[in-house]
Amino acid sequence: MSAKMKNTILIVDDEPDIVNLTEKFLKLGDFDTITSSNAKEAMKMVEENYDKIALILLDIMMPGRSGYTVLEEVKNNEKFKDILVVLFTVKSFNEDVQKGKKLGADAYITKPFSGKELLGRIKEILKR
């Protein structure tokens, strides 16, 4: 099944307010959501739901393992090859963007964000 046929987005962020707001906007855009607050849990969610997940919205700065480790694990596993990974973070320095691209990130969305902008970007990314 290709990512374009899937409708579930995994939101990975350690800030509950960001997760709740993001989930609200995505549901308004007719997306199903799964949430995780850390890298370890995120990989468990990916393992359990990889056949449903179209895209992962992934924060970089989280306690314990960073979002970069999730990005690497997803992109280096053939089973997850159809899952798009979008870095979703306040880190917008050029070196952060370059590191994300080098590790295989499909796109980069910075916080703060508007709901309209978020939905528009995600729909655009999923059309690729």
PDB file of C-alpha atoms in Angstrom, residues 5-122:
ATOM      1  CA  MET A   5      -3.581   5.686   0.102  1.00  0.00           C
ATOM      2  CA  LYS A   6      -3.009   5.909   3.841  1.00  0.00           C
ATOM      3  CA  ASN A   7      -4.636   8.544   6.013  1.00  0.00           C
ATOM      4  CA  THR A   8      -2.971   8.205   9.426  1.00  0.00           C
ATOM      5  CA  ILE A   9      -0.425  10.637  10.811  1.00  0.00           C
ATOM      6  CA  LEU A  10       1.784   9.817  13.778  1.00  0.00           C
ATOM      7  CA  ILE A  11       2.439  12.939  15.865  1.00  0.00           C
ATOM      8  CA  VAL A  12       5.602  12.657  17.970  1.00  0.00           C
ATOM      9  CA  ASP A  13       6.146  15.508  20.419  1.00  0.00           C
ATOM     10  CA  ASP A  14       6.833  15.744  24.147  1.00  0.00           C
ATOM     11  CA  GLU A  15       4.679  18.883  24.561  1.00  0.00           C
ATOM     12  CA  PRO A  16       1.060  17.796  25.267  1.00  0.00           C
ATOM     13  CA  ASP A  17      -0.378  21.161  24.173  1.00  0.00           C
ATOM     14  CA  ILE A  18       1.355  20.899  20.783  1.00  0.00           C
ATOM     15  CA  VAL A  19       0.160  17.309  20.360  1.00  0.00           C
ATOM     16  CA  ASN A  20      -3.445  18.220  21.228  1.00  0.00           C
ATOM     17  CA  LEU A  21      -3.520  21.266  18.956  1.00  0.00           C
ATOM     18  CA  THR A  22      -1.875  19.425  16.067  1.00  0.00           C
ATOM     19  CA  GLU A  23      -4.230  16.483  16.465  1.00  0.00           C
ATOM     20  CA  LYS A  24      -7.239  18.825  16.444  1.00  0.00           C
ATOM     21  CA  PHE A  25      -6.135  20.486  13.180  1.00  0.00           C
ATOM     22  CA  LEU A  26      -5.352  17.166  11.502  1.00  0.00           C
ATOM     23  CA  LYS A  27      -8.724  15.699  12.442  1.00  0.00           C
ATOM     24  CA  LEU A  28     -10.393  18.781  10.930  1.00  0.00           C
ATOM     25  CA  GLY A  29      -8.513  17.872   7.751  1.00  0.00           C
ATOM     26  CA  ASP A  30      -9.983  14.330   7.865  1.00  0.00           C
ATOM     27  CA  PHE A  31      -6.772  12.644   8.971  1.00  0.00           C
ATOM     28  CA  ASP A  32      -6.611   9.852  11.525  1.00  0.00           C
ATOM     29  CA  THR A  33      -3.959  10.377  14.181  1.00  0.00           C
ATOM     30  CA  ILE A  34      -1.768   8.396  16.526  1.00  0.00           C
ATOM     31  CA  THR A  35       0.319  10.203  19.133  1.00  0.00           C
ATOM     32  CA  SER A  36       3.531   9.571  20.990  1.00  0.00           C
ATOM     33  CA  SER A  37       5.500  11.655  23.474  1.00  0.00           C
ATOM     34  CA  ASN A  38       8.974  10.159  23.015  1.00  0.00           C
ATOM     35  CA  ALA A  39      11.240   8.361  20.561  1.00  0.00           C
ATOM     36  CA  LYS A  40      10.971   4.899  22.118  1.00  0.00           C
ATOM     37  CA  GLU A  41       7.174   4.981  22.128  1.00  0.00           C
ATOM     38  CA  ALA A  42       7.166   6.416  18.596  1.00  0.00           C
ATOM     39  CA  MET A  43       9.105   3.439  17.250  1.00  0.00           C
ATOM     40  CA  LYS A  44       6.685   1.085  19.006  1.00  0.00           C
ATOM     41  CA  MET A  45       3.780   2.911  17.311  1.00  0.00           C
ATOM     42  CA  VAL A  46       5.533   2.677  13.936  1.00  0.00           C
ATOM     43  CA  GLU A  47       6.134  -1.069  14.386  1.00  0.00           C
ATOM     44  CA  GLU A  48       2.491  -1.655  15.328  1.00  0.00           C
ATOM     45  CA  ASN A  49       0.918   0.646  12.722  1.00  0.00           C
ATOM     46  CA  TYR A  50       3.336   0.957   9.790  1.00  0.00           C
ATOM     47  CA  ASP A  51       0.713  -0.336   7.372  1.00  0.00           C
ATOM     48  CA  LYS A  52      -1.595   2.581   8.300  1.00  0.00           C
ATOM     49  CA  ILE A  53       0.849   5.470   8.790  1.00  0.00           C
ATOM     50  CA  ALA A  54       1.273   7.809   5.824  1.00  0.00           C
ATOM     51  CA  LEU A  55       3.394  10.403   7.583  1.00  0.00           C
ATOM     52  CA  ILE A  56       5.204  11.063  10.854  1.00  0.00           C
ATOM     53  CA  LEU A  57       5.260  14.615  12.245  1.00  0.00           C
ATOM     54  CA  LEU A  58       8.414  14.389  14.321  1.00  0.00           C
ATOM     55  CA  ASP A  59       9.766  16.776  16.925  1.00  0.00           C
ATOM     56  CA  ILE A  60      13.557  16.824  17.187  1.00  0.00           C
ATOM     57  CA  MET A  61      14.120  17.914  20.782  1.00  0.00           C
ATOM     58  CA  MET A  62      12.628  15.369  23.176  1.00  0.00           C
ATOM     59  CA  PRO A  63      13.814  13.863  26.454  1.00  0.00           C
ATOM     60  CA  GLY A  64      15.971  10.786  25.995  1.00  0.00           C
ATOM     61  CA  ARG A  65      16.498   9.971  22.349  1.00  0.00           C
ATOM     62  CA  SER A  66      16.027  12.795  19.861  1.00  0.00           C
ATOM     63  CA  GLY A  67      13.723  12.790  16.875  1.00  0.00           C
ATOM     64  CA  TYR A  68      16.783  12.318  14.679  1.00  0.00           C
ATOM     65  CA  THR A  69      17.105   8.758  16.033  1.00  0.00           C
ATOM     66  CA  VAL A  70      13.507   7.984  15.033  1.00  0.00           C
ATOM     67  CA  LEU A  71      14.145   9.481  11.597  1.00  0.00           C
ATOM     68  CA  GLU A  72      17.220   7.271  11.136  1.00  0.00           C
ATOM     69  CA  GLU A  73      15.441   4.122  12.314  1.00  0.00           C
ATOM     70  CA  VAL A  74      12.453   4.697  10.034  1.00  0.00           C
ATOM     71  CA  LYS A  75      14.509   5.576   6.966  1.00  0.00           C
ATOM     72  CA  ASN A  76      16.916   2.656   7.475  1.00  0.00           C
ATOM     73  CA  ASN A  77      14.175   0.023   7.720  1.00  0.00           C
ATOM     74  CA  GLU A  78      12.871  -1.331   4.417  1.00  0.00           C
ATOM     75  CA  LYS A  79       9.547  -2.211   6.061  1.00  0.00           C
ATOM     76  CA  PHE A  80       8.860   1.492   6.692  1.00  0.00           C
ATOM     77  CA  LYS A  81      10.031   2.818   3.295  1.00  0.00           C
ATOM     78  CA  ASP A  82       6.611   4.252   2.354  1.00  0.00           C
ATOM     79  CA  ILE A  83       6.297   6.361   5.521  1.00  0.00           C
ATOM     80  CA  LEU A  84       7.097  10.035   5.013  1.00  0.00           C
ATOM     81  CA  VAL A  85       8.872  11.818   7.867  1.00  0.00           C
ATOM     82  CA  VAL A  86       8.399  15.539   8.430  1.00  0.00           C
ATOM     83  CA  LEU A  87      10.534  17.216  11.068  1.00  0.00           C
ATOM     84  CA  PHE A  88       8.203  19.388  13.141  1.00  0.00           C
ATOM     85  CA  THR A  89      10.224  21.605  15.418  1.00  0.00           C
ATOM     86  CA  VAL A  90      11.276  25.033  16.635  1.00  0.00           C
ATOM     87  CA  LYS A  91      14.828  24.208  15.520  1.00  0.00           C
ATOM     88  CA  SER A  92      15.091  26.090  12.249  1.00  0.00           C
ATOM     89  CA  PHE A  93      18.813  26.720  12.045  1.00  0.00           C
ATOM     90  CA  ASN A  94      20.340  25.792   8.710  1.00  0.00           C
ATOM     91  CA  GLU A  95      22.488  23.049  10.283  1.00  0.00           C
ATOM     92  CA  ASP A  96      19.363  21.408  11.766  1.00  0.00           C
ATOM     93  CA  VAL A  97      17.592  21.460   8.405  1.00  0.00           C
ATOM     94  CA  GLN A  98      20.697  20.059   6.675  1.00  0.00           C
ATOM     95  CA  LYS A  99      21.100  17.296   9.270  1.00  0.00           C
ATOM     96  CA  GLY A 100      17.436  16.334   8.812  1.00  0.00           C
ATOM     97  CA  LYS A 101      17.801  16.228   5.023  1.00  0.00           C
ATOM     98  CA  LYS A 102      20.989  14.178   5.293  1.00  0.00           C
ATOM     99  CA  LEU A 103      19.169  11.639   7.479  1.00  0.00           C
ATOM    100  CA  GLY A 104      16.293  11.413   4.987  1.00  0.00           C
ATOM    101  CA  ALA A 105      13.604  13.817   6.223  1.00  0.00           C
ATOM    102  CA  ASP A 106      10.979  14.399   3.549  1.00  0.00           C
ATOM    103  CA  ALA A 107      10.159  17.933   4.718  1.00  0.00           C
ATOM    104  CA  TYR A 108      10.540  20.407   7.562  1.00  0.00           C
ATOM    105  CA  ILE A 109       7.761  22.384   9.285  1.00  0.00           C
ATOM    106  CA  THR A 110       8.678  24.908  11.958  1.00  0.00           C
ATOM    107  CA  LYS A 111       6.726  25.798  15.079  1.00  0.00           C
ATOM    108  CA  PRO A 112       4.840  27.940  15.799  1.00  0.00           C
ATOM    109  CA  PHE A 113       2.402  27.102  13.017  1.00  0.00           C
ATOM    110  CA  SER A 114      -1.120  27.918  11.905  1.00  0.00           C
ATOM    111  CA  GLY A 115      -3.630  25.129  11.411  1.00  0.00           C
ATOM    112  CA  LYS A 116      -4.292  26.166   7.833  1.00  0.00           C
ATOM    113  CA  GLU A 117      -0.574  26.214   7.024  1.00  0.00           C
ATOM    114  CA  LEU A 118      -0.027  22.831   8.687  1.00  0.00           C
ATOM    115  CA  LEU A 119      -2.857  21.140   6.781  1.00  0.00           C
ATOM    116  CA  GLY A 120      -1.780  22.734   3.515  1.00  0.00           C
ATOM    117  CA  ARG A 121       1.822  21.598   3.893  1.00  0.00           C
ATOM    118  CA  ILE A 122       0.865  18.058   4.884  1.00  0.00           C
TER     119      ILE A 122
END
